PDB file of C-alpha atoms in Angstrom:
ATOM      1  CA  UNK A   1      41.724 157.282  36.841  1.00 60.00           C
ATOM      2  CA  UNK A   2      40.112 158.202  34.203  1.00 57.00           C
ATOM      3  CA  UNK A   3      41.519 155.419  31.625  1.00 56.00           C
ATOM      4  CA  UNK A   4      39.609 152.778  30.435  1.00 58.00           C
ATOM      5  CA  UNK A   5      41.459 149.748  32.115  1.00 66.00           C
ATOM      6  CA  UNK A   6      41.015 149.420  35.623  1.00 67.00           C
ATOM      7  CA  UNK A   7      44.672 148.727  37.077  1.00 82.00           C
ATOM      8  CA  UNK A   8      45.548 146.440  39.906  1.00 90.00           C
ATOM      9  CA  UNK A   9      45.042 148.364  42.737  1.00 93.00           C
ATOM     10  CA  UNK A  10      47.002 147.317  45.600  1.00 95.00           C
ATOM     11  CA  UNK A  11      47.928 148.990  49.120  1.00 95.00           C
ATOM     12  CA  UNK A  12      51.196 150.460  47.367  1.00 96.00           C
ATOM     13  CA  UNK A  13      49.748 151.732  44.899  1.00 96.00           C
ATOM     14  CA  UNK A  14      46.841 153.900  47.014  1.00 96.00           C
ATOM     15  CA  UNK A  15      49.614 155.215  49.004  1.00 96.00           C
ATOM     16  CA  UNK A  16      50.771 156.711  45.873  1.00 96.00           C
ATOM     17  CA  UNK A  17      47.669 157.649  44.771  1.00 97.00           C
ATOM     18  CA  UNK A  18      47.397 159.786  48.710  1.00 97.00           C
ATOM     19  CA  UNK A  19      50.582 161.449  48.107  1.00 97.00           C
ATOM     20  CA  UNK A  20      49.881 162.220  44.044  1.00 97.00           C
ATOM     21  CA  UNK A  21      46.354 163.364  44.814  1.00 98.00           C
ATOM     22  CA  UNK A  22      47.415 165.738  47.863  1.00 97.00           C
ATOM     23  CA  UNK A  23      50.469 167.365  45.915  1.00 97.00           C
ATOM     24  CA  UNK A  24      48.130 168.302  43.177  1.00 98.00           C
ATOM     25  CA  UNK A  25      45.392 169.607  46.254  1.00 98.00           C
ATOM     26  CA  UNK A  26      48.393 171.717  47.470  1.00 97.00           C
ATOM     27  CA  UNK A  27      49.232 173.516  43.801  1.00 98.00           C
ATOM     28  CA  UNK A  28      45.551 173.730  43.503  1.00 98.00           C
ATOM     29  CA  UNK A  29      45.394 176.027  46.591  1.00 98.00           C
ATOM     30  CA  UNK A  30      48.404 178.176  45.649  1.00 98.00           C
ATOM     31  CA  UNK A  31      46.748 178.820  42.367  1.00 98.00           C
ATOM     32  CA  UNK A  32      43.298 179.355  43.882  1.00 97.00           C
ATOM     33  CA  UNK A  33      45.087 181.869  45.988  1.00 97.00           C
ATOM     34  CA  UNK A  34      46.445 183.778  42.992  1.00 98.00           C
ATOM     35  CA  UNK A  35      43.733 183.557  41.238  1.00 97.00           C
ATOM     36  CA  UNK A  36      41.593 185.427  43.875  1.00 97.00           C
ATOM     37  CA  UNK A  37      44.589 188.079  45.144  1.00 97.00           C
ATOM     38  CA  UNK A  38      44.626 189.354  41.456  1.00 97.00           C
ATOM     39  CA  UNK A  39      40.665 189.339  41.099  1.00 95.00           C
ATOM     40  CA  UNK A  40      39.922 186.368  39.088  1.00 96.00           C
ATOM     41  CA  UNK A  41      37.240 185.355  42.004  1.00 96.00           C
ATOM     42  CA  UNK A  42      35.299 183.069  39.076  1.00 96.00           C
ATOM     43  CA  UNK A  43      38.438 180.715  38.281  1.00 96.00           C
ATOM     44  CA  UNK A  44      39.313 181.173  42.189  1.00 96.00           C
ATOM     45  CA  UNK A  45      36.307 179.228  43.360  1.00 95.00           C
ATOM     46  CA  UNK A  46      36.290 176.274  40.473  1.00 96.00           C
ATOM     47  CA  UNK A  47      40.382 175.892  41.456  1.00 97.00           C
ATOM     48  CA  UNK A  48      39.299 175.756  45.281  1.00 96.00           C
ATOM     49  CA  UNK A  49      36.401 172.993  44.660  1.00 96.00           C
ATOM     50  CA  UNK A  50      38.786 171.062  42.473  1.00 97.00           C
ATOM     51  CA  UNK A  51      41.795 171.647  45.636  1.00 97.00           C
ATOM     52  CA  UNK A  52      38.515 170.694  47.600  1.00 96.00           C
ATOM     53  CA  UNK A  53      37.981 167.222  45.555  1.00 97.00           C
ATOM     54  CA  UNK A  54      41.711 166.200  45.173  1.00 97.00           C
ATOM     55  CA  UNK A  55      41.963 166.371  49.081  1.00 97.00           C
ATOM     56  CA  UNK A  56      38.744 164.201  49.264  1.00 97.00           C
ATOM     57  CA  UNK A  57      40.694 161.566  46.576  1.00 97.00           C
ATOM     58  CA  UNK A  58      43.607 161.904  49.134  1.00 97.00           C
ATOM     59  CA  UNK A  59      41.664 161.073  51.809  1.00 96.00           C
ATOM     60  CA  UNK A  60      39.568 158.155  49.725  1.00 95.00           C
ATOM     61  CA  UNK A  61      42.993 156.905  48.606  1.00 96.00           C
ATOM     62  CA  UNK A  62      44.460 156.732  51.904  1.00 96.00           C
ATOM     63  CA  UNK A  63      42.159 154.943  53.438  1.00 93.00           C
ATOM     64  CA  UNK A  64      41.435 152.983  51.305  1.00 94.00           C
ATOM     65  CA  UNK A  65      44.577 150.678  51.802  1.00 95.00           C
ATOM     66  CA  UNK A  66      43.110 148.802  54.377  1.00 92.00           C
ATOM     67  CA  UNK A  67      39.863 147.880  51.957  1.00 91.00           C
ATOM     68  CA  UNK A  68      39.062 144.588  50.417  1.00 88.00           C
ATOM     69  CA  UNK A  69      41.817 145.142  47.615  1.00 91.00           C
ATOM     70  CA  UNK A  70      41.327 141.280  45.669  1.00 89.00           C
ATOM     71  CA  UNK A  71      37.245 142.196  45.773  1.00 87.00           C
ATOM     72  CA  UNK A  72      36.187 143.461  42.541  1.00 88.00           C
ATOM     73  CA  UNK A  73      33.472 145.157  43.312  1.00 86.00           C
ATOM     74  CA  UNK A  74      35.129 146.797  46.468  1.00 90.00           C
ATOM     75  CA  UNK A  75      37.720 148.188  43.320  1.00 91.00           C
ATOM     76  CA  UNK A  76      34.994 149.270  40.839  1.00 89.00           C
ATOM     77  CA  UNK A  77      33.734 151.052  43.889  1.00 90.00           C
ATOM     78  CA  UNK A  78      36.660 152.346  44.351  1.00 92.00           C
ATOM     79  CA  UNK A  79      37.421 153.780  41.080  1.00 92.00           C
ATOM     80  CA  UNK A  80      34.138 155.224  40.786  1.00 90.00           C
ATOM     81  CA  UNK A  81      34.273 157.777  44.358  1.00 90.00           C
ATOM     82  CA  UNK A  82      37.664 158.699  42.900  1.00 94.00           C
ATOM     83  CA  UNK A  83      36.141 160.110  39.865  1.00 94.00           C
ATOM     84  CA  UNK A  84      32.680 161.011  40.933  1.00 93.00           C
ATOM     85  CA  UNK A  85      33.066 164.755  41.835  1.00 94.00           C
ATOM     86  CA  UNK A  86      30.483 165.002  44.006  1.00 92.00           C
ATOM     87  CA  UNK A  87      32.198 161.891  45.964  1.00 91.00           C
ATOM     88  CA  UNK A  88      35.288 163.560  46.935  1.00 95.00           C
ATOM     89  CA  UNK A  89      33.948 166.793  47.847  1.00 94.00           C
ATOM     90  CA  UNK A  90      31.595 164.294  50.537  1.00 93.00           C
ATOM     91  CA  UNK A  91      34.408 162.814  51.547  1.00 93.00           C
ATOM     92  CA  UNK A  92      36.427 165.792  52.019  1.00 94.00           C
ATOM     93  CA  UNK A  93      33.711 168.205  53.655  1.00 92.00           C
ATOM     94  CA  UNK A  94      32.028 165.476  55.839  1.00 90.00           C
ATOM     95  CA  UNK A  95      35.792 164.243  57.631  1.00 90.00           C
ATOM     96  CA  UNK A  96      36.703 167.329  58.256  1.00 90.00           C
ATOM     97  CA  UNK A  97      33.577 168.123  59.471  1.00 88.00           C
ATOM     98  CA  UNK A  98      33.682 165.100  61.727  1.00 86.00           C
ATOM     99  CA  UNK A  99      36.773 165.777  62.950  1.00 87.00           C
ATOM    100  CA  UNK A 100      35.415 169.851  64.662  1.00 81.00           C
ATOM    101  CA  UNK A 101      35.026 168.916  68.559  1.00 78.00           C
ATOM    102  CA  UNK A 102      31.044 169.395  67.617  1.00 78.00           C
ATOM    103  CA  UNK A 103      30.593 166.992  65.102  1.00 77.00           C
ATOM    104  CA  UNK A 104      26.904 167.462  65.101  1.00 78.00           C
ATOM    105  CA  UNK A 105      26.897 171.173  64.596  1.00 79.00           C
ATOM    106  CA  UNK A 106      29.836 171.231  62.012  1.00 80.00           C
ATOM    107  CA  UNK A 107      28.566 168.453  59.909  1.00 77.00           C
ATOM    108  CA  UNK A 108      25.115 170.705  59.543  1.00 80.00           C
ATOM    109  CA  UNK A 109      27.199 173.659  58.905  1.00 80.00           C
ATOM    110  CA  UNK A 110      29.415 171.387  55.999  1.00 81.00           C
ATOM    111  CA  UNK A 111      25.941 169.729  54.748  1.00 81.00           C
ATOM    112  CA  UNK A 112      25.104 173.246  53.802  1.00 81.00           C
ATOM    113  CA  UNK A 113      28.037 174.652  52.215  1.00 86.00           C
ATOM    114  CA  UNK A 114      28.414 170.601  50.380  1.00 89.00           C
ATOM    115  CA  UNK A 115      25.070 171.960  48.641  1.00 86.00           C
ATOM    116  CA  UNK A 116      26.543 175.290  47.525  1.00 88.00           C
ATOM    117  CA  UNK A 117      30.125 174.338  46.872  1.00 91.00           C
ATOM    118  CA  UNK A 118      28.530 171.021  44.155  1.00 91.00           C
ATOM    119  CA  UNK A 119      25.993 174.413  42.656  1.00 90.00           C
ATOM    120  CA  UNK A 120      28.905 176.692  42.689  1.00 91.00           C
ATOM    121  CA  UNK A 121      31.706 174.642  40.062  1.00 93.00           C
ATOM    122  CA  UNK A 122      29.970 174.410  36.854  1.00 92.00           C
ATOM    123  CA  UNK A 123      28.884 177.842  36.864  1.00 91.00           C
ATOM    124  CA  UNK A 124      32.423 179.187  37.875  1.00 94.00           C
ATOM    125  CA  UNK A 125      34.116 177.714  34.901  1.00 93.00           C
ATOM    126  CA  UNK A 126      31.280 177.589  32.129  1.00 94.00           C
ATOM    127  CA  UNK A 127      29.215 179.596  30.401  1.00 94.00           C
ATOM    128  CA  UNK A 128      25.950 178.964  30.055  1.00 92.00           C
ATOM    129  CA  UNK A 129      22.058 179.975  28.843  1.00 92.00           C
ATOM    130  CA  UNK A 130      19.573 181.166  31.352  1.00 89.00           C
ATOM    131  CA  UNK A 131      16.001 182.014  30.708  1.00 90.00           C
ATOM    132  CA  UNK A 132      13.326 184.856  32.276  1.00 88.00           C
ATOM    133  CA  UNK A 133      15.048 187.056  30.330  1.00 91.00           C
ATOM    134  CA  UNK A 134      16.777 184.634  28.418  1.00 94.00           C
ATOM    135  CA  UNK A 135      20.432 185.660  27.842  1.00 92.00           C
ATOM    136  CA  UNK A 136      23.832 183.966  27.761  1.00 95.00           C
ATOM    137  CA  UNK A 137      25.450 184.040  30.903  1.00 92.00           C
ATOM    138  CA  UNK A 138      29.370 183.981  32.167  1.00 94.00           C
ATOM    139  CA  UNK A 139      31.098 182.891  35.026  1.00 93.00           C
ATOM    140  CA  UNK A 140      32.269 186.650  36.148  1.00 92.00           C
ATOM    141  CA  UNK A 141      28.848 186.957  36.534  1.00 91.00           C
ATOM    142  CA  UNK A 142      27.510 184.198  38.426  1.00 91.00           C
ATOM    143  CA  UNK A 143      30.051 184.499  40.973  1.00 93.00           C
ATOM    144  CA  UNK A 144      29.872 187.018  44.477  1.00 93.00           C
ATOM    145  CA  UNK A 145      33.852 187.889  45.827  1.00 94.00           C
ATOM    146  CA  UNK A 146      32.750 187.181  48.673  1.00 93.00           C
ATOM    147  CA  UNK A 147      31.394 183.560  47.505  1.00 92.00           C
ATOM    148  CA  UNK A 148      35.125 182.871  45.306  1.00 93.00           C
ATOM    149  CA  UNK A 149      37.030 184.075  49.031  1.00 94.00           C
ATOM    150  CA  UNK A 150      34.915 182.014  51.315  1.00 92.00           C
ATOM    151  CA  UNK A 151      35.268 178.432  49.124  1.00 94.00           C
ATOM    152  CA  UNK A 152      39.366 179.459  48.966  1.00 95.00           C
ATOM    153  CA  UNK A 153      39.116 179.452  52.454  1.00 93.00           C
ATOM    154  CA  UNK A 154      36.756 176.535  52.488  1.00 93.00           C
ATOM    155  CA  UNK A 155      39.793 174.626  50.264  1.00 95.00           C
ATOM    156  CA  UNK A 156      42.311 175.460  52.532  1.00 95.00           C
ATOM    157  CA  UNK A 157      40.357 173.815  55.881  1.00 93.00           C
ATOM    158  CA  UNK A 158      39.720 171.112  54.160  1.00 95.00           C
ATOM    159  CA  UNK A 159      43.258 170.193  52.773  1.00 96.00           C
ATOM    160  CA  UNK A 160      44.722 171.077  56.626  1.00 95.00           C
ATOM    161  CA  UNK A 161      42.391 168.560  57.084  1.00 95.00           C
ATOM    162  CA  UNK A 162      43.708 165.906  54.923  1.00 96.00           C
ATOM    163  CA  UNK A 163      47.244 166.300  55.172  1.00 96.00           C
ATOM    164  CA  UNK A 164      46.841 166.407  59.108  1.00 95.00           C
ATOM    165  CA  UNK A 165      45.260 162.711  58.430  1.00 94.00           C
ATOM    166  CA  UNK A 166      47.608 160.935  56.281  1.00 93.00           C
ATOM    167  CA  UNK A 167      50.454 162.023  57.941  1.00 92.00           C
ATOM    168  CA  UNK A 168      48.835 161.381  61.792  1.00 93.00           C
ATOM    169  CA  UNK A 169      47.151 158.923  61.512  1.00 91.00           C
ATOM    170  CA  UNK A 170      46.492 155.216  60.029  1.00 92.00           C
ATOM    171  CA  UNK A 171      44.593 154.082  57.210  1.00 90.00           C
ATOM    172  CA  UNK A 172      41.172 153.100  58.329  1.00 81.00           C
ATOM    173  CA  UNK A 173      39.888 149.980  58.961  1.00 86.00           C
ATOM    174  CA  UNK A 174      36.715 148.905  57.643  1.00 86.00           C
ATOM    175  CA  UNK A 175      33.650 146.966  59.864  1.00 86.00           C
ATOM    176  CA  UNK A 176      31.593 144.412  57.764  1.00 82.00           C
ATOM    177  CA  UNK A 177      28.882 147.338  57.418  1.00 88.00           C
ATOM    178  CA  UNK A 178      30.895 149.805  56.337  1.00 87.00           C
ATOM    179  CA  UNK A 179      32.404 147.432  53.186  1.00 85.00           C
ATOM    180  CA  UNK A 180      28.232 146.451  52.443  1.00 85.00           C
ATOM    181  CA  UNK A 181      27.440 150.684  52.278  1.00 88.00           C
ATOM    182  CA  UNK A 182      30.835 150.904  49.928  1.00 85.00           C
ATOM    183  CA  UNK A 183      29.739 148.477  47.322  1.00 89.00           C
ATOM    184  CA  UNK A 184      26.084 149.204  47.834  1.00 87.00           C
ATOM    185  CA  UNK A 185      24.641 149.687  44.268  1.00 85.00           C
ATOM    186  CA  UNK A 186      25.233 154.087  43.319  1.00 78.00           C
ATOM    187  CA  UNK A 187      21.384 154.911  43.028  1.00 85.00           C
ATOM    188  CA  UNK A 188      20.196 153.435  46.097  1.00 85.00           C
ATOM    189  CA  UNK A 189      22.881 155.201  48.222  1.00 85.00           C
ATOM    190  CA  UNK A 190      22.040 158.307  46.358  1.00 84.00           C
ATOM    191  CA  UNK A 191      18.312 157.782  46.774  1.00 85.00           C
ATOM    192  CA  UNK A 192      19.019 157.377  50.858  1.00 88.00           C
ATOM    193  CA  UNK A 193      21.685 160.732  51.044  1.00 85.00           C
ATOM    194  CA  UNK A 194      19.343 162.628  48.726  1.00 84.00           C
ATOM    195  CA  UNK A 195      15.936 162.096  51.622  1.00 84.00           C
ATOM    196  CA  UNK A 196      15.948 165.074  53.204  1.00 78.00           C
ATOM    197  CA  UNK A 197      15.117 163.012  56.709  1.00 86.00           C
ATOM    198  CA  UNK A 198      17.556 160.377  56.495  1.00 89.00           C
ATOM    199  CA  UNK A 199      19.994 163.296  57.567  1.00 86.00           C
ATOM    200  CA  UNK A 200      18.015 164.249  60.853  1.00 88.00           C
ATOM    201  CA  UNK A 201      18.624 160.298  61.730  1.00 90.00           C
ATOM    202  CA  UNK A 202      21.951 160.464  61.426  1.00 90.00           C
ATOM    203  CA  UNK A 203      21.681 163.168  63.344  1.00 88.00           C
ATOM    204  CA  UNK A 204      19.328 161.946  66.041  1.00 88.00           C
ATOM    205  CA  UNK A 205      21.709 158.601  65.870  1.00 88.00           C
ATOM    206  CA  UNK A 206      24.500 160.981  66.836  1.00 87.00           C
ATOM    207  CA  UNK A 207      22.796 162.533  69.473  1.00 87.00           C
ATOM    208  CA  UNK A 208      23.276 159.000  70.852  1.00 87.00           C
ATOM    209  CA  UNK A 209      26.169 158.315  70.551  1.00 87.00           C
ATOM    210  CA  UNK A 210      25.548 156.128  67.911  1.00 85.00           C
ATOM    211  CA  UNK A 211      27.972 158.102  65.403  1.00 82.00           C
ATOM    212  CA  UNK A 212      29.272 155.359  62.648  1.00 85.00           C
ATOM    213  CA  UNK A 213      27.308 156.568  58.969  1.00 87.00           C
ATOM    214  CA  UNK A 214      27.298 153.506  57.649  1.00 90.00           C
ATOM    215  CA  UNK A 215      25.210 151.696  60.657  1.00 91.00           C
ATOM    216  CA  UNK A 216      22.919 154.980  59.828  1.00 92.00           C
ATOM    217  CA  UNK A 217      22.941 154.214  56.356  1.00 92.00           C
ATOM    218  CA  UNK A 218      21.534 150.460  56.873  1.00 91.00           C
ATOM    219  CA  UNK A 219      19.364 151.474  59.619  1.00 90.00           C
ATOM    220  CA  UNK A 220      17.490 154.141  57.878  1.00 90.00           C
ATOM    221  CA  UNK A 221      17.341 151.636  54.696  1.00 89.00           C
ATOM    222  CA  UNK A 222      16.296 148.891  57.192  1.00 87.00           C
ATOM    223  CA  UNK A 223      14.083 151.002  59.094  1.00 86.00           C
ATOM    224  CA  UNK A 224      12.312 153.809  56.988  1.00 87.00           C
ATOM    225  CA  UNK A 225      13.557 153.066  53.006  1.00 81.00           C
ATOM    226  CA  UNK A 226      11.851 149.501  52.976  1.00 83.00           C
ATOM    227  CA  UNK A 227       8.879 150.286  55.727  1.00 83.00           C
ATOM    228  CA  UNK A 228       7.949 153.424  53.611  1.00 80.00           C
ATOM    229  CA  UNK A 229       7.991 155.365  57.095  1.00 81.00           C
ATOM    230  CA  UNK A 230       9.525 158.805  56.683  1.00 81.00           C
ATOM    231  CA  UNK A 231      12.157 159.364  60.294  1.00 83.00           C
ATOM    232  CA  UNK A 232       9.822 161.138  62.858  1.00 70.00           C
ATOM    233  CA  UNK A 233       6.570 160.336  61.198  1.00 61.00           C
ATOM    234  CA  UNK A 234       4.582 158.307  63.586  1.00 56.00           C
ATOM    235  CA  UNK A 235       2.066 156.189  61.854  1.00 48.00           C
TER     236      UNK A 235
END
């Protein structure tokens, strides 16, 4: 969906896009595994991350079949999500984590891994300049063998979950809160997700049996962003 013109999004197109992304994710995982097995660890890492992204895209497109595709704001936001490296990684890994029996622990692990995956994506593919000391850096220097192996295993898990979800589940249905959060301005949404105590707030809600992410985002915005009060800090 990198073309400048946005195609008319329909349920049929989203289903087709999900299938195409899932097929590509499978090929990327095969290629990442081959590179790992032959010692090309940096590139194995990069293709494993690409696999995770395609798994996230497959899930986004699959779940989008029940979105309000007649709303231009929804379609624009959906296109942006399926083009964003970070959002696809988030969607793949958070959904995988939330499928675990122990959702709270799995989500905490996934959030830590997401940071590593995002930081490692660019250095695993491109040379760069570094300071202290001033030097040129290559991907081979940066990516540890164990990190590449872990990333390929992570891609296997995310892809396995995406396959299961697409085959066994029905496209998601969205609440009013979920649609509101989906079309929220990206800067505001990013501000909330990048606020450390938001995740503490969300985990506390999960402990109380309130697991809906959208409700947590709107609740945090109302109770903490607008009031300026950090979660857990008494004033």
